[in-house]
mmCIF file of C-alpha atoms and ligand atoms in Angstrom:
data_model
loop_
_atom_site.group_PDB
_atom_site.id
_atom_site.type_symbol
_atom_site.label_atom_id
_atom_site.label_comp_id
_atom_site.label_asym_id
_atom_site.label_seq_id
_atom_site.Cartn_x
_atom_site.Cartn_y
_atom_site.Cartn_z
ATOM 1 C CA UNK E 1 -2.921 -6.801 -21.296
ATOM 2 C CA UNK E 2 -1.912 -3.380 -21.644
ATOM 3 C CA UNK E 3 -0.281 -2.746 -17.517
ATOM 4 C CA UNK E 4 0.377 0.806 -16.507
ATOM 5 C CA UNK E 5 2.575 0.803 -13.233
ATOM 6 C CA UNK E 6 2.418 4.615 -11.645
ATOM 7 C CA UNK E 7 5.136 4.927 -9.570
ATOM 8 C CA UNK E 8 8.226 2.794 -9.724
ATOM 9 C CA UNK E 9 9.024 3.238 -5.926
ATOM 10 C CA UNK E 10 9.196 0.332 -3.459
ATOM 11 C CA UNK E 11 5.967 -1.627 -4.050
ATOM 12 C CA UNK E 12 5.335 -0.219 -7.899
ATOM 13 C CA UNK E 13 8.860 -0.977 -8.720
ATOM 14 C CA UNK E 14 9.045 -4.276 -6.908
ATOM 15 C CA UNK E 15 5.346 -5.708 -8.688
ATOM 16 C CA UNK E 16 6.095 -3.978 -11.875
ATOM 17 C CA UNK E 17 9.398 -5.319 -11.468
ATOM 18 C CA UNK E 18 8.016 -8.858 -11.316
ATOM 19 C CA UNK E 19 5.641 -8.832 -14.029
ATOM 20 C CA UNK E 20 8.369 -7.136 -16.094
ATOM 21 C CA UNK E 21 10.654 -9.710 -15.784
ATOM 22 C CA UNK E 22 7.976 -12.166 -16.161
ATOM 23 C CA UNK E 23 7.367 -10.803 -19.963
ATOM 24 C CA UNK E 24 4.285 -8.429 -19.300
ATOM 25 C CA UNK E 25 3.363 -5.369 -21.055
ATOM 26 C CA UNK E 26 4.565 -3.252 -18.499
ATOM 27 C CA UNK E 27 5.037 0.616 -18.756
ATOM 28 C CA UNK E 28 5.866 2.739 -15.680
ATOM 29 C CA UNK E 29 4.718 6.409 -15.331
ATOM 30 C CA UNK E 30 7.107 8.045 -13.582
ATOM 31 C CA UNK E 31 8.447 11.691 -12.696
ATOM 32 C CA UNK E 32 11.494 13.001 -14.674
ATOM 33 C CA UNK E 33 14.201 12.028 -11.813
ATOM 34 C CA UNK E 34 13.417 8.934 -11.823
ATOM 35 C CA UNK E 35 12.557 8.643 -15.559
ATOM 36 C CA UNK E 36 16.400 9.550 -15.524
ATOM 37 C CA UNK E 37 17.725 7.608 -12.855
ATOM 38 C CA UNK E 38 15.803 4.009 -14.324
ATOM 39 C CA UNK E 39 17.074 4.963 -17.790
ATOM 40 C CA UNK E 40 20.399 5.490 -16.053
ATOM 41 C CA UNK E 41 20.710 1.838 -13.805
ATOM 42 C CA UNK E 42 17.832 0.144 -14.521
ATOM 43 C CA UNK E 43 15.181 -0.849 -12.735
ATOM 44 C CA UNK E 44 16.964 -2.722 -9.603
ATOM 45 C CA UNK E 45 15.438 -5.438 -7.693
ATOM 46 C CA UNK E 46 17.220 -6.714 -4.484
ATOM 47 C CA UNK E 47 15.285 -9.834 -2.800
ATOM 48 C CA UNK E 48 15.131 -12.896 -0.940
ATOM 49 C CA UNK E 49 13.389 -14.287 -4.566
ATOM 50 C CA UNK E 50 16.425 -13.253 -6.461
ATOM 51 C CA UNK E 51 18.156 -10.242 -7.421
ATOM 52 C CA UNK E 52 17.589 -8.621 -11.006
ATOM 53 C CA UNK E 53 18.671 -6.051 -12.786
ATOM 54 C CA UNK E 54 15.894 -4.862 -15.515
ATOM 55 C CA UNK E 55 17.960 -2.875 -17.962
ATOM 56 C CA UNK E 56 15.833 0.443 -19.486
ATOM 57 C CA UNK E 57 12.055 -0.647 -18.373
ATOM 58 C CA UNK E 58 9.492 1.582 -20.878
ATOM 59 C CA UNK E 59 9.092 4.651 -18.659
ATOM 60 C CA UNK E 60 6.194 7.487 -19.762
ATOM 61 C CA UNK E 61 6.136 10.533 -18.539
ATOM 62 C CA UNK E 62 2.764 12.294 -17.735
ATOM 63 C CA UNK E 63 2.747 15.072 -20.634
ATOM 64 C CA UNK E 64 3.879 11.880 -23.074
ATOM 65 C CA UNK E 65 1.173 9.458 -21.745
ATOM 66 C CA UNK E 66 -1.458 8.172 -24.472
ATOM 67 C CA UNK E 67 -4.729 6.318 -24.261
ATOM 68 C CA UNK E 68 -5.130 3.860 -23.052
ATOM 69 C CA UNK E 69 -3.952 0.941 -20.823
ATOM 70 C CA UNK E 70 -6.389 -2.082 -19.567
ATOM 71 C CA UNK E 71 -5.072 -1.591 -16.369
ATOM 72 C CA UNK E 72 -3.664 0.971 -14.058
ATOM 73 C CA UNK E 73 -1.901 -0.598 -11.079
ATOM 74 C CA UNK E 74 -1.692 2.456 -8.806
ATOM 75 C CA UNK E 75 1.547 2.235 -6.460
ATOM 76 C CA UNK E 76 2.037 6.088 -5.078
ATOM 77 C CA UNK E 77 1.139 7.247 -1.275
ATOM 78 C CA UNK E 78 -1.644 8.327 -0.210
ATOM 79 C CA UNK E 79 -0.387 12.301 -0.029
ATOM 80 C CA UNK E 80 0.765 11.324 -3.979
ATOM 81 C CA UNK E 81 -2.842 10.538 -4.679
ATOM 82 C CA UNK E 82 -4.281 13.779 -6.086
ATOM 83 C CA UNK E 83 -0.873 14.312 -8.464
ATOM 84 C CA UNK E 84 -0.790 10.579 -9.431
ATOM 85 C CA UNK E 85 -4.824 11.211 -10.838
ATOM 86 C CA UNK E 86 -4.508 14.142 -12.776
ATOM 87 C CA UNK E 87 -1.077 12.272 -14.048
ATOM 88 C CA UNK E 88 -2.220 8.969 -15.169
ATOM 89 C CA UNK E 89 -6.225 10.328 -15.972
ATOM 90 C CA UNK E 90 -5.230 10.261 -19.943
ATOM 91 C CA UNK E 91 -4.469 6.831 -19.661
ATOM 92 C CA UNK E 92 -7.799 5.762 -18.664
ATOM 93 C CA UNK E 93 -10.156 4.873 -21.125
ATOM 94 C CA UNK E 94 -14.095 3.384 -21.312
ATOM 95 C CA UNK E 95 -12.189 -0.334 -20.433
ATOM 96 C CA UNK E 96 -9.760 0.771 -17.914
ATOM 97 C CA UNK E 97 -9.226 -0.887 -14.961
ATOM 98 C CA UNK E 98 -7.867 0.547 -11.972
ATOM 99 C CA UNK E 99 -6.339 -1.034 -9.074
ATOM 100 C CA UNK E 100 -5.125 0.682 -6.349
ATOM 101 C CA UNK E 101 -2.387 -0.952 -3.617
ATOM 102 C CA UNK E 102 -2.127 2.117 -1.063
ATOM 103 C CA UNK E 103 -2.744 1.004 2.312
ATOM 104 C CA UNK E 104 -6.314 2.540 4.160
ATOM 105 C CA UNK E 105 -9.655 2.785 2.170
ATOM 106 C CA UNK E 106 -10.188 6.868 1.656
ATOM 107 C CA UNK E 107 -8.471 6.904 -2.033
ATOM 108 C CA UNK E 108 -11.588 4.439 -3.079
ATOM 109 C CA UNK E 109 -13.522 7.166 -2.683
ATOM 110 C CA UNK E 110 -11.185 9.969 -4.518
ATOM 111 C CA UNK E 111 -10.983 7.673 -7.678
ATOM 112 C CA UNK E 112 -14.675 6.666 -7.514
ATOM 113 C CA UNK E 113 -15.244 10.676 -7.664
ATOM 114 C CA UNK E 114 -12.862 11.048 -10.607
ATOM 115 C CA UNK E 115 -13.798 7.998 -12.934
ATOM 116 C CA UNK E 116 -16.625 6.449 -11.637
ATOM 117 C CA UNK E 117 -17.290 3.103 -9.217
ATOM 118 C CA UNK E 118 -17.523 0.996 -12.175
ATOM 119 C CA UNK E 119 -13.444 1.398 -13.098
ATOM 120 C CA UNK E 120 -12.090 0.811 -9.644
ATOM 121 C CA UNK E 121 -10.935 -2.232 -7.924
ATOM 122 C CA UNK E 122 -10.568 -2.963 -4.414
ATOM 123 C CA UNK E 123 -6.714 -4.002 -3.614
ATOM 124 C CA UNK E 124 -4.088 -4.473 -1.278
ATOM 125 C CA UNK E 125 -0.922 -5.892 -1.292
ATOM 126 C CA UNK E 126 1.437 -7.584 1.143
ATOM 127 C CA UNK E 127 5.246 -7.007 0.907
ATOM 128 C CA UNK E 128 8.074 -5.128 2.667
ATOM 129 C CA UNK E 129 9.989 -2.877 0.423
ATOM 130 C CA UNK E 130 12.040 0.336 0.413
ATOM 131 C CA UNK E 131 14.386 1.865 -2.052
ATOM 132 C CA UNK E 132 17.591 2.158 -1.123
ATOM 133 C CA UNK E 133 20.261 5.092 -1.687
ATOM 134 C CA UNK E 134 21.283 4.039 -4.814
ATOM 135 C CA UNK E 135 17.520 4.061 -5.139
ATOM 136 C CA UNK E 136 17.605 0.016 -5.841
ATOM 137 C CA UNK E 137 14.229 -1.811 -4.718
ATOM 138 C CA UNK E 138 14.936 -3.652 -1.489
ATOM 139 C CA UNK E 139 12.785 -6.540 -0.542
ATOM 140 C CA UNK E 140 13.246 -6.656 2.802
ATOM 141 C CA UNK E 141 11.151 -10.593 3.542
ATOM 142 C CA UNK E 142 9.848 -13.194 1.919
ATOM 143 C CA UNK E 143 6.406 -12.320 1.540
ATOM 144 C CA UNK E 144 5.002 -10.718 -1.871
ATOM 145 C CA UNK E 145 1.334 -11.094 -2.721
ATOM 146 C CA UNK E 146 -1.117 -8.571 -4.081
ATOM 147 C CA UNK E 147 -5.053 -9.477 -3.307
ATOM 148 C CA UNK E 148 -7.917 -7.872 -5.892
ATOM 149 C CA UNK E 149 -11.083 -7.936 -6.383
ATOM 150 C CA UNK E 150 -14.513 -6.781 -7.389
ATOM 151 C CA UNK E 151 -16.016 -4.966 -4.648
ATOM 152 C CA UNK E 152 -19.598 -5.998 -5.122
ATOM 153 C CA UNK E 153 -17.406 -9.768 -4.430
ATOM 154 C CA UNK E 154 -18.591 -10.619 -8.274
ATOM 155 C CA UNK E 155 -15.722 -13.014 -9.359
ATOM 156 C CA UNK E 156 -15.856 -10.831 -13.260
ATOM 157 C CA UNK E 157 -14.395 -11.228 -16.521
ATOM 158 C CA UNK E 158 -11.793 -8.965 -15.878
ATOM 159 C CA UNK E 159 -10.993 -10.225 -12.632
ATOM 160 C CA UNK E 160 -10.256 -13.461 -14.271
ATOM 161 C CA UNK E 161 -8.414 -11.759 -17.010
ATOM 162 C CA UNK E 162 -6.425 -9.553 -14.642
ATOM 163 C CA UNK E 163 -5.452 -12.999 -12.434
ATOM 164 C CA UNK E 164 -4.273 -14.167 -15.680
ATOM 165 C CA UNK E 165 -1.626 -11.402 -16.260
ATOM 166 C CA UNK E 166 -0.169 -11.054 -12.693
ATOM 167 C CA UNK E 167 -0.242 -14.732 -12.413
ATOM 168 C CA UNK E 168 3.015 -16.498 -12.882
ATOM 169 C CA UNK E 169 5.408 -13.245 -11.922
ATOM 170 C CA UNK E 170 6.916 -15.064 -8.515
ATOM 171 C CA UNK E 171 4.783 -12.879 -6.543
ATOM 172 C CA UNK E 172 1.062 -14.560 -5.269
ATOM 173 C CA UNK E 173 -2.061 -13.138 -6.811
ATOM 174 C CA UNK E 174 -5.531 -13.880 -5.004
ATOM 175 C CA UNK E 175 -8.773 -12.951 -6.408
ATOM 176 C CA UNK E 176 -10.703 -12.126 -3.650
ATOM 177 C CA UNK E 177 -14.558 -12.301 -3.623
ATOM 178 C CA UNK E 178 -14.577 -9.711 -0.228
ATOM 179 C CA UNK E 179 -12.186 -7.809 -0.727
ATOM 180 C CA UNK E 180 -13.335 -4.468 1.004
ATOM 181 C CA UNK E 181 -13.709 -6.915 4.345
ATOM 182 C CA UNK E 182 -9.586 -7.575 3.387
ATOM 183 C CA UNK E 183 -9.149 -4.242 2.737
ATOM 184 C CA UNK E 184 -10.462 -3.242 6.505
ATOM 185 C CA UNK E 185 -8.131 -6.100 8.078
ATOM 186 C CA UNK E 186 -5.437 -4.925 6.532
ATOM 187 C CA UNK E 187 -5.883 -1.686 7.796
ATOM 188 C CA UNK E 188 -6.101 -2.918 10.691
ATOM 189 C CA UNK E 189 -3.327 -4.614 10.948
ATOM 190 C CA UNK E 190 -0.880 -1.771 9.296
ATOM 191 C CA UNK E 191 -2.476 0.635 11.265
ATOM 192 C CA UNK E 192 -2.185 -0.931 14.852
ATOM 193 C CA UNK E 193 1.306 -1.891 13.261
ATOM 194 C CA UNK E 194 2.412 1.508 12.163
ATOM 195 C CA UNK E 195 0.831 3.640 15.001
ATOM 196 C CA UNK E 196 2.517 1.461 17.615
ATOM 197 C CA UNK E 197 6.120 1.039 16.274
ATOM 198 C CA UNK E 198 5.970 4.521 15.105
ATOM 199 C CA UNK E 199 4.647 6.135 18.428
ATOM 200 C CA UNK E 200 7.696 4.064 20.261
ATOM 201 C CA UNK E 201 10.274 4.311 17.224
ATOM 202 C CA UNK E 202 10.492 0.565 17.845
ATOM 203 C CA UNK E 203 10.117 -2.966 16.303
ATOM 204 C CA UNK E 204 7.417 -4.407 17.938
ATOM 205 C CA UNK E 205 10.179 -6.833 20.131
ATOM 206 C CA UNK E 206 11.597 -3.873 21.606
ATOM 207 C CA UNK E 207 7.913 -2.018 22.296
ATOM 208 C CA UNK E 208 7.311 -5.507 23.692
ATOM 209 C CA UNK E 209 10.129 -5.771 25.912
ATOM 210 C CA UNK E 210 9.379 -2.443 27.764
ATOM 211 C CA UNK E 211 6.977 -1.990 30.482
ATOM 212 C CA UNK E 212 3.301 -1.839 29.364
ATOM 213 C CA UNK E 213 4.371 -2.310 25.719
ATOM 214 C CA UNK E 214 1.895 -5.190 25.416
ATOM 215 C CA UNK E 215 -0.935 -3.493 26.652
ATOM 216 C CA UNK E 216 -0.098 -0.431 24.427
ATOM 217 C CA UNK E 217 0.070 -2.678 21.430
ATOM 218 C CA UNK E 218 -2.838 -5.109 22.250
ATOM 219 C CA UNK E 219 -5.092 -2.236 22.910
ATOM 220 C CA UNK E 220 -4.221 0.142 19.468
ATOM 221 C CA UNK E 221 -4.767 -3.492 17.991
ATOM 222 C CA UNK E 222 -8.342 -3.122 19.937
ATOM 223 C CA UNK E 223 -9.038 0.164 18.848
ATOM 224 C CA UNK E 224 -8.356 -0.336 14.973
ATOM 225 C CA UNK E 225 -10.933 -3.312 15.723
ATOM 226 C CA UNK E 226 -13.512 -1.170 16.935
ATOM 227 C CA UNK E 227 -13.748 0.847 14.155
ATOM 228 C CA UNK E 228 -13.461 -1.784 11.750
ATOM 229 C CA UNK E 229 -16.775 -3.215 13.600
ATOM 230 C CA UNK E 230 -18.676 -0.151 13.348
ATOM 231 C CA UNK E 231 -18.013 0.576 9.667
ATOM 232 C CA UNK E 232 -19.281 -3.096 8.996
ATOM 233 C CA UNK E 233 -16.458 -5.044 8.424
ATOM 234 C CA UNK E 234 -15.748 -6.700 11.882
ATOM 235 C CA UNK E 235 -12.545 -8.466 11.530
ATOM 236 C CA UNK E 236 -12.614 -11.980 11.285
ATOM 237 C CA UNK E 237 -11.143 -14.452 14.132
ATOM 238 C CA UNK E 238 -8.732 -16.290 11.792
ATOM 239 C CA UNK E 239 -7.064 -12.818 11.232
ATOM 240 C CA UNK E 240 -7.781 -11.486 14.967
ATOM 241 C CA UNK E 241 -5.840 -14.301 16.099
ATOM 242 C CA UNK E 242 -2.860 -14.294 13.240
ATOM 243 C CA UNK E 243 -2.843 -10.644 14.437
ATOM 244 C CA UNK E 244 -2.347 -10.586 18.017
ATOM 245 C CA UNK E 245 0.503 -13.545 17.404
ATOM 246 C CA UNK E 246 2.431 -11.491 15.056
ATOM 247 C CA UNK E 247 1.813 -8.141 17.404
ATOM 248 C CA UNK E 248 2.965 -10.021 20.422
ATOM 249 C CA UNK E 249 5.890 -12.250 19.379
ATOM 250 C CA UNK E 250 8.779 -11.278 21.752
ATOM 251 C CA UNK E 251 11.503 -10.462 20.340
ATOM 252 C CA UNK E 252 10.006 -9.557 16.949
ATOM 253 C CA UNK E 253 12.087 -7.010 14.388
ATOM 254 C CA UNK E 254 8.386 -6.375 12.548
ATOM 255 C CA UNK E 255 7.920 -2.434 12.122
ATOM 256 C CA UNK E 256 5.797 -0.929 9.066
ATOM 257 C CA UNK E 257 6.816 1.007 6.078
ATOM 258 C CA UNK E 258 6.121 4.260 7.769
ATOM 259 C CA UNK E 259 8.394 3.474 10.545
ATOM 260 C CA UNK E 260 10.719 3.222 7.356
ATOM 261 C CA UNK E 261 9.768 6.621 6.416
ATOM 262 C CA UNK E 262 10.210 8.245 9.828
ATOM 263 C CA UNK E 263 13.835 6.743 9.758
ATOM 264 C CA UNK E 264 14.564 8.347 6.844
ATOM 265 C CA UNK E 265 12.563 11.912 7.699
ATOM 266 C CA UNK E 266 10.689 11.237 4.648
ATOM 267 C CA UNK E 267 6.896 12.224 4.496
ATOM 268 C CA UNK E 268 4.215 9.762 6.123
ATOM 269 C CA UNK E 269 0.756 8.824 5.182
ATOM 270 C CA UNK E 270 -0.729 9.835 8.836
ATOM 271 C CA UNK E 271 -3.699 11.101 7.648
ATOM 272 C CA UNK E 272 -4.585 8.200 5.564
ATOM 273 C CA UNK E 273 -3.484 5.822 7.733
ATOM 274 C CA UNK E 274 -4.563 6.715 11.569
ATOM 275 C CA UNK E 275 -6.707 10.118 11.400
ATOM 276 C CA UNK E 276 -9.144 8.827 8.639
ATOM 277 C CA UNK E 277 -9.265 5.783 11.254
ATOM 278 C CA UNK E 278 -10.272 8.028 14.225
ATOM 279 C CA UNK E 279 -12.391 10.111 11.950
ATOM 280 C CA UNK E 280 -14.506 7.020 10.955
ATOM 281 C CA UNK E 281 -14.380 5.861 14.492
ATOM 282 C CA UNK E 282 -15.822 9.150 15.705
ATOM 283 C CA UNK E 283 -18.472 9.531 13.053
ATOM 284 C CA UNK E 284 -19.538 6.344 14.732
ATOM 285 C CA UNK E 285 -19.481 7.231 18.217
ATOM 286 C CA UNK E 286 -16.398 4.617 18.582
ATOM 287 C CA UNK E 287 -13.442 6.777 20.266
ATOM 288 C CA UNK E 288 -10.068 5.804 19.701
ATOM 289 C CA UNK E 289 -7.976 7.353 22.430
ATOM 290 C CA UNK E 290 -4.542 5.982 21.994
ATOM 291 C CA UNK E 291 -4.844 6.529 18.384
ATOM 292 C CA UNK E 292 -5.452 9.997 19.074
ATOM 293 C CA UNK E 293 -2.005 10.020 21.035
ATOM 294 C CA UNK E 294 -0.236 8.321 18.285
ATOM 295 C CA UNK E 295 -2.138 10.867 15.369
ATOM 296 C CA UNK E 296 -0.561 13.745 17.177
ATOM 297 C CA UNK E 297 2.789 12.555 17.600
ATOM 298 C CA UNK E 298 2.856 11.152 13.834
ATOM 299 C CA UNK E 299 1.432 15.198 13.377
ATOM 300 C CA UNK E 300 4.345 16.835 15.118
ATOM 301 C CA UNK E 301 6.679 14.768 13.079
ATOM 302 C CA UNK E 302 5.335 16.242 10.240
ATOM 303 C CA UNK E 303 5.182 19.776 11.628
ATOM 304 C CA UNK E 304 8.989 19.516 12.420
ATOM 305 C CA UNK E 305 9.771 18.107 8.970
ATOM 306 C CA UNK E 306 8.587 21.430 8.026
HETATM 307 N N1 NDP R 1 6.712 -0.121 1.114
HETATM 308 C C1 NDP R 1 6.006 -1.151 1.599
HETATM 309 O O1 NDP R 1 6.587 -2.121 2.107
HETATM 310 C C2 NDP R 1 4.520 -1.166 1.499
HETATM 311 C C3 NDP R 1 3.802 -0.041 1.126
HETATM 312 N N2 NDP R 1 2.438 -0.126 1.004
HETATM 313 C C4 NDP R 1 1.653 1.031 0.601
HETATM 314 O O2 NDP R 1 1.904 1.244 -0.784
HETATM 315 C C5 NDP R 1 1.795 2.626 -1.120
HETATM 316 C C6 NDP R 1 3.091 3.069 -1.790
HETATM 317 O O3 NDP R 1 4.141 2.926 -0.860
HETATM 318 P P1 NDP R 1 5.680 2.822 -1.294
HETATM 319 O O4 NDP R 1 5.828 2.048 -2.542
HETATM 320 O O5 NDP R 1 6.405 2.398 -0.080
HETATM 321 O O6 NDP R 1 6.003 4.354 -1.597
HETATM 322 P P2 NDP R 1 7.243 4.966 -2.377
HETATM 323 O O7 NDP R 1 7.368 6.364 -1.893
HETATM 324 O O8 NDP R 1 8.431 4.083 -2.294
HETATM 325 O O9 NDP R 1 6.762 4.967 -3.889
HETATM 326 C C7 NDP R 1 5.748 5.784 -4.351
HETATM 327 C C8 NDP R 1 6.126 6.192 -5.747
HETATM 328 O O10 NDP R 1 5.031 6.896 -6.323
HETATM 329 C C9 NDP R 1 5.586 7.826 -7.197
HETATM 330 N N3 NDP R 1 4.671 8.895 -7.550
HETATM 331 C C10 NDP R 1 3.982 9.725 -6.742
HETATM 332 N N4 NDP R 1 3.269 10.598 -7.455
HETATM 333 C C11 NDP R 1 3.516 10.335 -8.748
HETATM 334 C C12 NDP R 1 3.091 10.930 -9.973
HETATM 335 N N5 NDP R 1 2.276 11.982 -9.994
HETATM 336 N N6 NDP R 1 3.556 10.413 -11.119
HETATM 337 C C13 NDP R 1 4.403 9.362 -11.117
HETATM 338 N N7 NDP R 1 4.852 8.755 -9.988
HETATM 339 C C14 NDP R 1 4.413 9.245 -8.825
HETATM 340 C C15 NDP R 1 6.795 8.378 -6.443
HETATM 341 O O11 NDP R 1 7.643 8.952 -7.390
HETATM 342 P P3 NDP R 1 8.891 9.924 -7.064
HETATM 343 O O12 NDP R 1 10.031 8.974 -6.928
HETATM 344 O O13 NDP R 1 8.966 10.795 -8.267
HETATM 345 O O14 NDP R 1 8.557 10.647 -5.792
HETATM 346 C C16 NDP R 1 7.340 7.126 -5.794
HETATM 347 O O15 NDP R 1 8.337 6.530 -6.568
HETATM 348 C C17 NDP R 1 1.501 3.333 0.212
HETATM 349 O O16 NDP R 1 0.122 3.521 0.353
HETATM 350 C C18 NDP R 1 2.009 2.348 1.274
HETATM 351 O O17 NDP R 1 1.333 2.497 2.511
HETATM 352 C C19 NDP R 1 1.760 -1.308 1.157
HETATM 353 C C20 NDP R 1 2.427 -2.433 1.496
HETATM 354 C C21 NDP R 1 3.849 -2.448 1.779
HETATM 355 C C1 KPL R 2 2.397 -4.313 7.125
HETATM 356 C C2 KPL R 2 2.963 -4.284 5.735
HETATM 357 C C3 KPL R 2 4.430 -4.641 5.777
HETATM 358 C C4 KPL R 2 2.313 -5.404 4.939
HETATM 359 O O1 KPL R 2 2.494 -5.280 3.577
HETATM 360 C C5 KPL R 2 2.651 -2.951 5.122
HETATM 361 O O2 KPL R 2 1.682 -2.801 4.424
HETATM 362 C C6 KPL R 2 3.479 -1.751 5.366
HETATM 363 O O3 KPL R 2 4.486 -1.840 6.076
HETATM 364 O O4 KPL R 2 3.124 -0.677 4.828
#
């Protein structure tokens, strides 16, 4: 199977990483800087799993990219997302499969527009990753899945076949026959994650230890819920409960990737993470007024990045 990785950042370079040094038919489209700086040090993974160096992975740049690949696994943020199309649209052909990894649910939508329902997957992955300043992949704990799936739930040929060639990399592959309802929980959980580490610039132990930091958390947590339940995808107790423990373990260093991103003044996916939550919430007469603080604090970060 023919895998085309776009972006080799933190979760595209740690995945295509894996299935790279697991032997796949792996090729990443990148941007010219980092075209260079792969070609330069290789593709670098640091993790609990093992450290590797992948000397010279096959790069493509956009104006070099050829049809066509069997499947697109689409790693870049959600303010990427319009770029990364037009960039990796030559590589899709009548059998193309694309996955997308971005956290939230509005980029379904976008590629749905551009290449029709019938070519997208529903994904999500689970990992903790950042690239470092040598601009090495850092995996920062343990866990490393990515979840796919159908989203009618149909359990397809090429679900089977894509199982088949992700399977076996170190990282855990589930083929998921509801995988818009895992879609919604993990937004749920990144966003009440996100929003409330973000909002306090704190791991949730700290935002725990201060006064009313449980409330705050438990009732973004709430919130995310709400809206979840009024698109149709109420979250399920197994992961309600899993949810609250991880969101209320004293003492906890958990924050989210864009708590990463904020640390390093970098751009955040705000809009794609908390406003398109509020924005679904309000279309359903569900408010969301603590996500509304935390949307325009995560706004005037922007604003001040300039
Ligand atoms: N990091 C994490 O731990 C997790 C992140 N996620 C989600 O995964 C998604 C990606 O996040 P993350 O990996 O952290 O982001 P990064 O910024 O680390 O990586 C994104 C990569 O996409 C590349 N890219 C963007 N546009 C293009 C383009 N037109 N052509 C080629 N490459 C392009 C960027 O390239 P360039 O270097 O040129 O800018 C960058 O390397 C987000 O939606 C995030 O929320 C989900 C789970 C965990
Ligand atoms: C919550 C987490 C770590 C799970 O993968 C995540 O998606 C993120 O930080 O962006």
């Amino acid at each position: 199977m023919r895998i085309l990785v776009v972006g080799a950042g933190a979760i595209g370079g740690y995945f295509g990483g894996r299935l790279l040094q697991a032997g796949r038919d792996v090729t990443f489209l990148v941007r010219p800087k980092r075209a260079a700086e792969l070609k330069a040090q290789g593709l670098v993974l640091n993790s609990p799993h093992g450290d590797v160096t992948l000397p010279d992975p096959p790069t493509v740049l956009a104006a070099d990219l050829q049809p066509s690949f069997d499947l697109v696994l689409l790693s870049c943020k959600a303010f990427d997302l319009d770029d990364a199309i037009a960039a990796f649209a030559p590589a899709v052909g009548p059998a193309t499969a694309i996955l997308p990894l971005l956290n939230g649910m509005a980029h379904l939508d976008v590629l749905d527009r551009k290449f029709g329902g019938d070519r997208v997957l529903g994904g999500q992955c689970v990992v903790a990753a950042t690239l470092n300043a040598k601009r090495e992949v850092v995996q920062l704990a343990p866990m490393h899945s990515i979840t796919f799936g159908e989203r009618d739930g149909a359990l397809s040929a090429r679900v089977e076949a894509i199982t088949a060639a992700l399977s076996s990399a170190m990282f855990e592959v589930h083929a998921s026959p509801a995988i818009l309802q895992e879609m919604w929980e993990k937004w749920v959980f990144l966003a009440t994650l996100a929003g409330a580490t973000c909002a306090m610039r704190a791991p949730v132990g700290v935002v725990l230890a201060a006064p009313g930091g449980a409330d705050f958390i438990l009732g973004v947590l709430d919130e995310c819920t709400a809206v979840a339940e009024a698109a149709g995808y109420p979250p399920r107790a197994p992961f309600l409960e899993r949810t609250r423990g991880m969101v209320t373990a004293a003492g906890s260093p958990l924050t989210a990737s864009m708590f990463r991103d904020i640390q390093a003044g970098a751009p955040i996916e705000s809009e794609h993470v908390i406003g398109d939550l509020i924005a679904r919430g309000e279309a359903a007469k569900t408010p969301s007024p603590r996500l509304r603080v935390i949307f325009t604090h995560l706004q005037a970060y922007q604003l001040q990045r300039g």
